[in-house]
């Protein structure tokens, strides 16, 4: 269970401001203006609600399910909505470990997992991504901002250093299962998602992705 994040929750906002300024938030909201209005949104590991606030503001008619393993992160997200004068009635907060979560029998046209999949080892992602992918409607969007390691040059070594320090910190403070980054791209593709657009930030250390579920369209019958 991600209870280690409870310790971090009250400090998460200022730590982000000091260490990353507004870079992570730019990644989170990169595609907010371009996605079609969602009806039902699933947010995984939303944390203290920085993206949730912007999403509710942009799409006040949608309904939201926010799943997080940290009670205190969920409390922060609730408080953040209130502080911004937004209606929290449309947001369902669920305290659950995604690894053991039994998803509801419903579908979502928008999935959001910002800075969340990097918490897991490959074997855990192999479990999580297909389960979440199966909850997506046809043409659902999946917004995913996260860290990455550029393929070569000084940017790769810079990223390695930063990621190494980050994992050291998060493993110690939150007991994070992952010790390094596992790109989830192949698992998203195997779940029927296609990368529509990727934007890079901070010399390639950060990326923001717009994935679209198009699996249904790929299974055309060409035999006749
Ligand atoms: C690195 S924080 C990212 C928070 C936020 N999405 C952001 O953009 O900054 C990871 C979040 O995922 C949650 N989390 C980590 N492991 C989890 C798990 N197994 N199940 C549910 N939530 C988890 C943590 O409680 C935390 O809120």
mmCIF file of C-alpha atoms and ligand atoms in Angstrom:
data_model
loop_
_atom_site.group_PDB
_atom_site.id
_atom_site.type_symbol
_atom_site.label_atom_id
_atom_site.label_comp_id
_atom_site.label_asym_id
_atom_site.label_seq_id
_atom_site.Cartn_x
_atom_site.Cartn_y
_atom_site.Cartn_z
ATOM 1 C CA UNK A 1 0.000 0.000 0.000
ATOM 2 C CA UNK A 2 1.267 3.477 -0.842
ATOM 3 C CA UNK A 3 0.959 4.778 2.732
ATOM 4 C CA UNK A 4 4.512 6.140 2.520
ATOM 5 C CA UNK A 5 3.030 8.983 0.502
ATOM 6 C CA UNK A 6 1.023 10.019 3.574
ATOM 7 C CA UNK A 7 4.245 11.340 5.099
ATOM 8 C CA UNK A 8 5.010 13.301 1.978
ATOM 9 C CA UNK A 9 1.530 14.707 1.326
ATOM 10 C CA UNK A 10 1.763 17.909 3.449
ATOM 11 C CA UNK A 11 5.154 18.742 1.906
ATOM 12 C CA UNK A 12 4.528 17.699 -1.675
ATOM 13 C CA UNK A 13 3.435 21.108 -2.974
ATOM 14 C CA UNK A 14 6.314 23.200 -1.631
ATOM 15 C CA UNK A 15 8.856 20.524 -2.517
ATOM 16 C CA UNK A 16 7.620 20.531 -6.096
ATOM 17 C CA UNK A 17 7.784 24.336 -6.220
ATOM 18 C CA UNK A 18 11.334 24.428 -4.893
ATOM 19 C CA UNK A 19 12.703 21.520 -6.946
ATOM 20 C CA UNK A 20 10.837 21.867 -10.222
ATOM 21 C CA UNK A 21 9.095 25.251 -10.320
ATOM 22 C CA UNK A 22 6.162 25.010 -12.710
ATOM 23 C CA UNK A 23 7.680 22.362 -15.005
ATOM 24 C CA UNK A 24 5.634 19.409 -13.747
ATOM 25 C CA UNK A 25 2.412 21.389 -13.923
ATOM 26 C CA UNK A 26 3.169 22.390 -17.533
ATOM 27 C CA UNK A 27 3.461 18.674 -18.305
ATOM 28 C CA UNK A 28 0.233 17.825 -16.508
ATOM 29 C CA UNK A 29 -1.869 20.383 -18.354
ATOM 30 C CA UNK A 30 -0.128 20.169 -21.742
ATOM 31 C CA UNK A 31 -3.132 18.584 -23.506
ATOM 32 C CA UNK A 32 -5.941 19.974 -21.392
ATOM 33 C CA UNK A 33 -7.014 22.387 -24.143
ATOM 34 C CA UNK A 34 -6.905 19.829 -26.922
ATOM 35 C CA UNK A 35 -8.880 16.844 -25.585
ATOM 36 C CA UNK A 36 -12.601 16.530 -26.281
ATOM 37 C CA UNK A 37 -14.878 17.229 -23.295
ATOM 38 C CA UNK A 38 -14.856 14.033 -21.207
ATOM 39 C CA UNK A 39 -17.918 12.603 -19.466
ATOM 40 C CA UNK A 40 -16.372 10.140 -17.042
ATOM 41 C CA UNK A 41 -12.781 10.511 -15.904
ATOM 42 C CA UNK A 42 -10.536 8.131 -13.992
ATOM 43 C CA UNK A 43 -7.546 9.712 -12.251
ATOM 44 C CA UNK A 44 -4.923 7.344 -10.863
ATOM 45 C CA UNK A 45 -2.503 8.441 -8.157
ATOM 46 C CA UNK A 46 -3.699 12.014 -8.535
ATOM 47 C CA UNK A 47 -1.903 13.068 -5.372
ATOM 48 C CA UNK A 48 -2.619 16.525 -3.983
ATOM 49 C CA UNK A 49 -5.010 17.506 -6.760
ATOM 50 C CA UNK A 50 -3.068 20.027 -8.809
ATOM 51 C CA UNK A 51 -4.274 18.533 -12.070
ATOM 52 C CA UNK A 52 -7.715 17.648 -10.729
ATOM 53 C CA UNK A 53 -8.434 21.318 -10.025
ATOM 54 C CA UNK A 54 -7.578 22.345 -13.573
ATOM 55 C CA UNK A 55 -9.578 19.463 -15.019
ATOM 56 C CA UNK A 56 -12.708 20.204 -12.972
ATOM 57 C CA UNK A 57 -12.407 23.884 -13.889
ATOM 58 C CA UNK A 58 -12.070 23.063 -17.593
ATOM 59 C CA UNK A 59 -14.791 20.383 -17.635
ATOM 60 C CA UNK A 60 -17.342 21.168 -14.923
ATOM 61 C CA UNK A 61 -19.967 18.839 -16.415
ATOM 62 C CA UNK A 62 -17.832 15.718 -16.236
ATOM 63 C CA UNK A 63 -17.758 13.284 -13.317
ATOM 64 C CA UNK A 64 -14.501 12.094 -11.810
ATOM 65 C CA UNK A 65 -13.170 9.069 -9.983
ATOM 66 C CA UNK A 66 -9.957 9.740 -8.147
ATOM 67 C CA UNK A 67 -8.072 6.655 -6.900
ATOM 68 C CA UNK A 68 -5.082 7.051 -4.617
ATOM 69 C CA UNK A 69 -3.363 4.881 -2.018
ATOM 70 C CA UNK A 70 -2.700 7.793 0.327
ATOM 71 C CA UNK A 71 -5.515 9.131 2.516
ATOM 72 C CA UNK A 72 -3.603 12.330 3.125
ATOM 73 C CA UNK A 73 -3.047 12.929 -0.574
ATOM 74 C CA UNK A 74 -6.798 12.480 -1.102
ATOM 75 C CA UNK A 75 -7.460 14.955 1.727
ATOM 76 C CA UNK A 76 -5.130 17.475 0.086
ATOM 77 C CA UNK A 77 -6.918 17.034 -3.247
ATOM 78 C CA UNK A 78 -10.308 17.590 -1.586
ATOM 79 C CA UNK A 79 -9.011 20.686 0.213
ATOM 80 C CA UNK A 80 -7.494 22.005 -3.001
ATOM 81 C CA UNK A 81 -10.861 21.787 -4.774
ATOM 82 C CA UNK A 82 -12.524 23.624 -1.931
ATOM 83 C CA UNK A 83 -9.839 26.299 -1.784
ATOM 84 C CA UNK A 84 -10.377 26.961 -5.486
ATOM 85 C CA UNK A 85 -14.132 27.283 -4.972
ATOM 86 C CA UNK A 86 -14.859 24.246 -7.130
ATOM 87 C CA UNK A 87 -17.693 21.828 -6.625
ATOM 88 C CA UNK A 88 -16.372 18.543 -5.292
ATOM 89 C CA UNK A 89 -19.717 16.738 -5.625
ATOM 90 C CA UNK A 90 -18.785 15.353 -9.005
ATOM 91 C CA UNK A 91 -15.564 13.869 -7.657
ATOM 92 C CA UNK A 92 -15.547 10.441 -6.081
ATOM 93 C CA UNK A 93 -12.434 9.902 -3.950
ATOM 94 C CA UNK A 94 -11.371 6.292 -3.564
ATOM 95 C CA UNK A 95 -8.693 5.179 -1.167
ATOM 96 C CA UNK A 96 -7.218 2.050 -2.722
ATOM 97 C CA UNK A 97 -4.015 0.379 -3.758
ATOM 98 C CA UNK A 98 -4.224 0.195 -7.531
ATOM 99 C CA UNK A 99 -2.431 -3.144 -7.434
ATOM 100 C CA UNK A 100 -5.313 -4.743 -5.512
ATOM 101 C CA UNK A 101 -8.149 -2.508 -6.623
ATOM 102 C CA UNK A 102 -11.302 -4.063 -8.052
ATOM 103 C CA UNK A 103 -12.356 -1.522 -10.673
ATOM 104 C CA UNK A 104 -16.041 -0.670 -11.056
ATOM 105 C CA UNK A 105 -18.070 -2.169 -13.862
ATOM 106 C CA UNK A 106 -18.092 1.019 -15.879
ATOM 107 C CA UNK A 107 -16.072 2.746 -18.556
ATOM 108 C CA UNK A 108 -14.144 5.982 -18.737
ATOM 109 C CA UNK A 109 -13.526 8.236 -21.718
ATOM 110 C CA UNK A 110 -10.549 9.908 -20.072
ATOM 111 C CA UNK A 111 -7.820 8.270 -18.002
ATOM 112 C CA UNK A 112 -5.150 10.335 -16.270
ATOM 113 C CA UNK A 113 -1.989 8.983 -14.677
ATOM 114 C CA UNK A 114 0.432 11.843 -14.096
ATOM 115 C CA UNK A 115 3.733 10.969 -12.430
ATOM 116 C CA UNK A 116 2.170 7.727 -11.257
ATOM 117 C CA UNK A 117 3.297 4.829 -13.461
ATOM 118 C CA UNK A 118 6.899 5.630 -12.571
ATOM 119 C CA UNK A 119 6.132 4.350 -9.054
ATOM 120 C CA UNK A 120 5.963 0.739 -10.262
ATOM 121 C CA UNK A 121 8.233 -2.085 -11.347
ATOM 122 C CA UNK A 122 7.764 -3.675 -14.750
ATOM 123 C CA UNK A 123 5.947 -6.736 -13.351
ATOM 124 C CA UNK A 124 3.507 -4.410 -11.555
ATOM 125 C CA UNK A 125 2.925 -2.280 -14.666
ATOM 126 C CA UNK A 126 2.200 -5.483 -16.585
ATOM 127 C CA UNK A 127 -0.643 -6.009 -14.137
ATOM 128 C CA UNK A 128 -1.917 -2.425 -13.859
ATOM 129 C CA UNK A 129 -1.911 -1.126 -17.446
ATOM 130 C CA UNK A 130 -4.098 -3.869 -19.039
ATOM 131 C CA UNK A 131 -6.638 -3.651 -16.185
ATOM 132 C CA UNK A 132 -6.913 0.127 -16.547
ATOM 133 C CA UNK A 133 -6.826 -0.068 -20.334
ATOM 134 C CA UNK A 134 -9.844 -2.380 -20.268
ATOM 135 C CA UNK A 135 -11.850 0.358 -18.515
ATOM 136 C CA UNK A 136 -11.427 2.737 -21.444
ATOM 137 C CA UNK A 137 -14.188 3.457 -23.916
ATOM 138 C CA UNK A 138 -13.531 3.348 -27.648
ATOM 139 C CA UNK A 139 -11.554 6.478 -28.526
ATOM 140 C CA UNK A 140 -10.856 7.194 -24.850
ATOM 141 C CA UNK A 141 -7.910 9.460 -24.142
ATOM 142 C CA UNK A 142 -5.135 8.625 -21.684
ATOM 143 C CA UNK A 143 -3.107 11.579 -20.443
ATOM 144 C CA UNK A 144 0.229 10.586 -19.041
ATOM 145 C CA UNK A 145 2.949 12.935 -17.860
ATOM 146 C CA UNK A 146 6.112 11.417 -16.477
ATOM 147 C CA UNK A 147 9.872 11.360 -16.354
ATOM 148 C CA UNK A 148 11.979 9.836 -19.087
ATOM 149 C CA UNK A 149 15.579 9.114 -19.953
ATOM 150 C CA UNK A 150 16.657 10.747 -23.250
ATOM 151 C CA UNK A 151 18.370 8.245 -25.584
ATOM 152 C CA UNK A 152 21.856 9.794 -25.699
ATOM 153 C CA UNK A 153 24.299 12.580 -24.955
ATOM 154 C CA UNK A 154 24.578 14.838 -21.929
ATOM 155 C CA UNK A 155 20.788 14.957 -21.565
ATOM 156 C CA UNK A 156 20.774 11.203 -20.924
ATOM 157 C CA UNK A 157 23.454 11.506 -18.221
ATOM 158 C CA UNK A 158 21.750 14.493 -16.655
ATOM 159 C CA UNK A 159 18.484 12.541 -16.525
ATOM 160 C CA UNK A 160 20.237 9.470 -15.092
ATOM 161 C CA UNK A 161 21.665 11.537 -12.267
ATOM 162 C CA UNK A 162 18.366 13.253 -11.451
ATOM 163 C CA UNK A 163 16.364 10.019 -11.694
ATOM 164 C CA UNK A 164 18.899 8.171 -9.551
ATOM 165 C CA UNK A 165 18.584 10.775 -6.791
ATOM 166 C CA UNK A 166 14.821 10.857 -7.121
ATOM 167 C CA UNK A 167 14.383 7.103 -6.775
ATOM 168 C CA UNK A 168 16.768 7.087 -3.835
ATOM 169 C CA UNK A 169 14.645 9.708 -2.092
ATOM 170 C CA UNK A 170 11.230 8.221 -2.917
ATOM 171 C CA UNK A 171 12.252 4.673 -2.034
ATOM 172 C CA UNK A 172 13.493 5.807 1.333
ATOM 173 C CA UNK A 173 10.603 8.151 2.181
ATOM 174 C CA UNK A 174 7.622 6.387 0.569
ATOM 175 C CA UNK A 175 8.905 2.819 0.233
ATOM 176 C CA UNK A 176 8.306 3.056 -3.506
ATOM 177 C CA UNK A 177 8.434 -0.403 -5.142
ATOM 178 C CA UNK A 178 10.286 0.775 -8.277
ATOM 179 C CA UNK A 179 14.011 1.483 -8.229
ATOM 180 C CA UNK A 180 14.202 2.750 -11.796
ATOM 181 C CA UNK A 181 12.022 3.965 -14.627
ATOM 182 C CA UNK A 182 10.098 1.515 -16.817
ATOM 183 C CA UNK A 183 8.621 3.160 -19.932
ATOM 184 C CA UNK A 184 5.024 1.917 -20.167
ATOM 185 C CA UNK A 185 4.693 2.560 -23.929
ATOM 186 C CA UNK A 186 4.682 -1.088 -25.024
ATOM 187 C CA UNK A 187 2.053 -1.972 -22.431
ATOM 188 C CA UNK A 188 -0.184 0.904 -23.516
ATOM 189 C CA UNK A 189 0.117 -0.199 -27.140
ATOM 190 C CA UNK A 190 -0.681 -3.787 -26.175
ATOM 191 C CA UNK A 191 -3.828 -2.451 -24.490
ATOM 192 C CA UNK A 192 -4.976 -0.846 -27.754
ATOM 193 C CA UNK A 193 -3.666 2.696 -27.227
ATOM 194 C CA UNK A 194 -1.859 4.712 -29.867
ATOM 195 C CA UNK A 195 0.445 7.608 -29.037
ATOM 196 C CA UNK A 196 -1.202 10.612 -30.672
ATOM 197 C CA UNK A 197 1.290 13.212 -29.460
ATOM 198 C CA UNK A 198 4.252 13.493 -27.106
ATOM 199 C CA UNK A 199 5.693 16.774 -25.885
ATOM 200 C CA UNK A 200 9.094 16.940 -24.236
ATOM 201 C CA UNK A 201 10.118 19.329 -21.495
ATOM 202 C CA UNK A 202 13.210 20.171 -19.470
ATOM 203 C CA UNK A 203 15.823 18.866 -21.943
ATOM 204 C CA UNK A 204 13.925 15.654 -22.444
ATOM 205 C CA UNK A 205 13.689 14.731 -18.762
ATOM 206 C CA UNK A 206 9.912 15.125 -18.792
ATOM 207 C CA UNK A 207 7.259 14.105 -21.268
ATOM 208 C CA UNK A 208 3.574 14.663 -21.600
ATOM 209 C CA UNK A 209 1.641 12.170 -23.715
ATOM 210 C CA UNK A 210 -1.728 12.011 -25.332
ATOM 211 C CA UNK A 211 -2.672 8.370 -26.003
ATOM 212 C CA UNK A 212 -5.883 7.416 -27.768
ATOM 213 C CA UNK A 213 -7.617 4.067 -27.631
ATOM 214 C CA UNK A 214 -7.847 2.940 -31.189
ATOM 215 C CA UNK A 215 -7.521 -0.793 -30.694
ATOM 216 C CA UNK A 216 -11.007 -1.400 -32.040
ATOM 217 C CA UNK A 217 -10.126 0.279 -35.311
ATOM 218 C CA UNK A 218 -7.018 -1.815 -35.788
ATOM 219 C CA UNK A 219 -8.866 -5.118 -35.758
ATOM 220 C CA UNK A 220 -10.243 -4.789 -39.293
ATOM 221 C CA UNK A 221 -11.099 -7.855 -41.299
ATOM 222 C CA UNK A 222 -9.020 -7.856 -44.474
ATOM 223 C CA UNK A 223 -9.609 -11.525 -45.263
ATOM 224 C CA UNK A 224 -12.473 -10.980 -47.722
HETATM 225 C C1 LIG B 1 4.648 10.699 -7.338
HETATM 226 S S1 LIG B 1 3.023 10.960 -6.736
HETATM 227 C C2 LIG B 1 2.274 11.792 -8.112
HETATM 228 C C3 LIG B 1 1.125 12.638 -7.696
HETATM 229 C C4 LIG B 1 0.451 13.459 -8.795
HETATM 230 N N1 LIG B 1 -0.244 12.616 -9.763
HETATM 231 C C5 LIG B 1 1.378 14.390 -9.492
HETATM 232 O O1 LIG B 1 1.182 14.638 -10.672
HETATM 233 O O2 LIG B 1 2.282 14.934 -8.853
HETATM 234 C C6 LIG B 1 2.323 9.351 -6.842
HETATM 235 C C7 LIG B 1 0.919 9.273 -6.321
HETATM 236 O O3 LIG B 1 0.458 7.957 -6.553
HETATM 237 C C8 LIG B 1 -0.063 7.400 -5.350
HETATM 238 N N2 LIG B 1 0.257 5.959 -5.357
HETATM 239 C C9 LIG B 1 1.485 5.393 -5.359
HETATM 240 N N3 LIG B 1 1.389 4.059 -5.371
HETATM 241 C C10 LIG B 1 0.067 3.772 -5.389
HETATM 242 C C11 LIG B 1 -0.684 2.576 -5.406
HETATM 243 N N4 LIG B 1 -0.095 1.382 -5.402
HETATM 244 N N5 LIG B 1 -2.038 2.671 -5.438
HETATM 245 C C12 LIG B 1 -2.649 3.866 -5.434
HETATM 246 N N6 LIG B 1 -1.997 5.031 -5.417
HETATM 247 C C13 LIG B 1 -0.658 5.000 -5.379
HETATM 248 C C14 LIG B 1 0.620 8.150 -4.220
HETATM 249 O O4 LIG B 1 -0.148 8.142 -3.028
HETATM 250 C C15 LIG B 1 0.773 9.537 -4.828
HETATM 251 O O5 LIG B 1 -0.357 10.338 -4.584
#
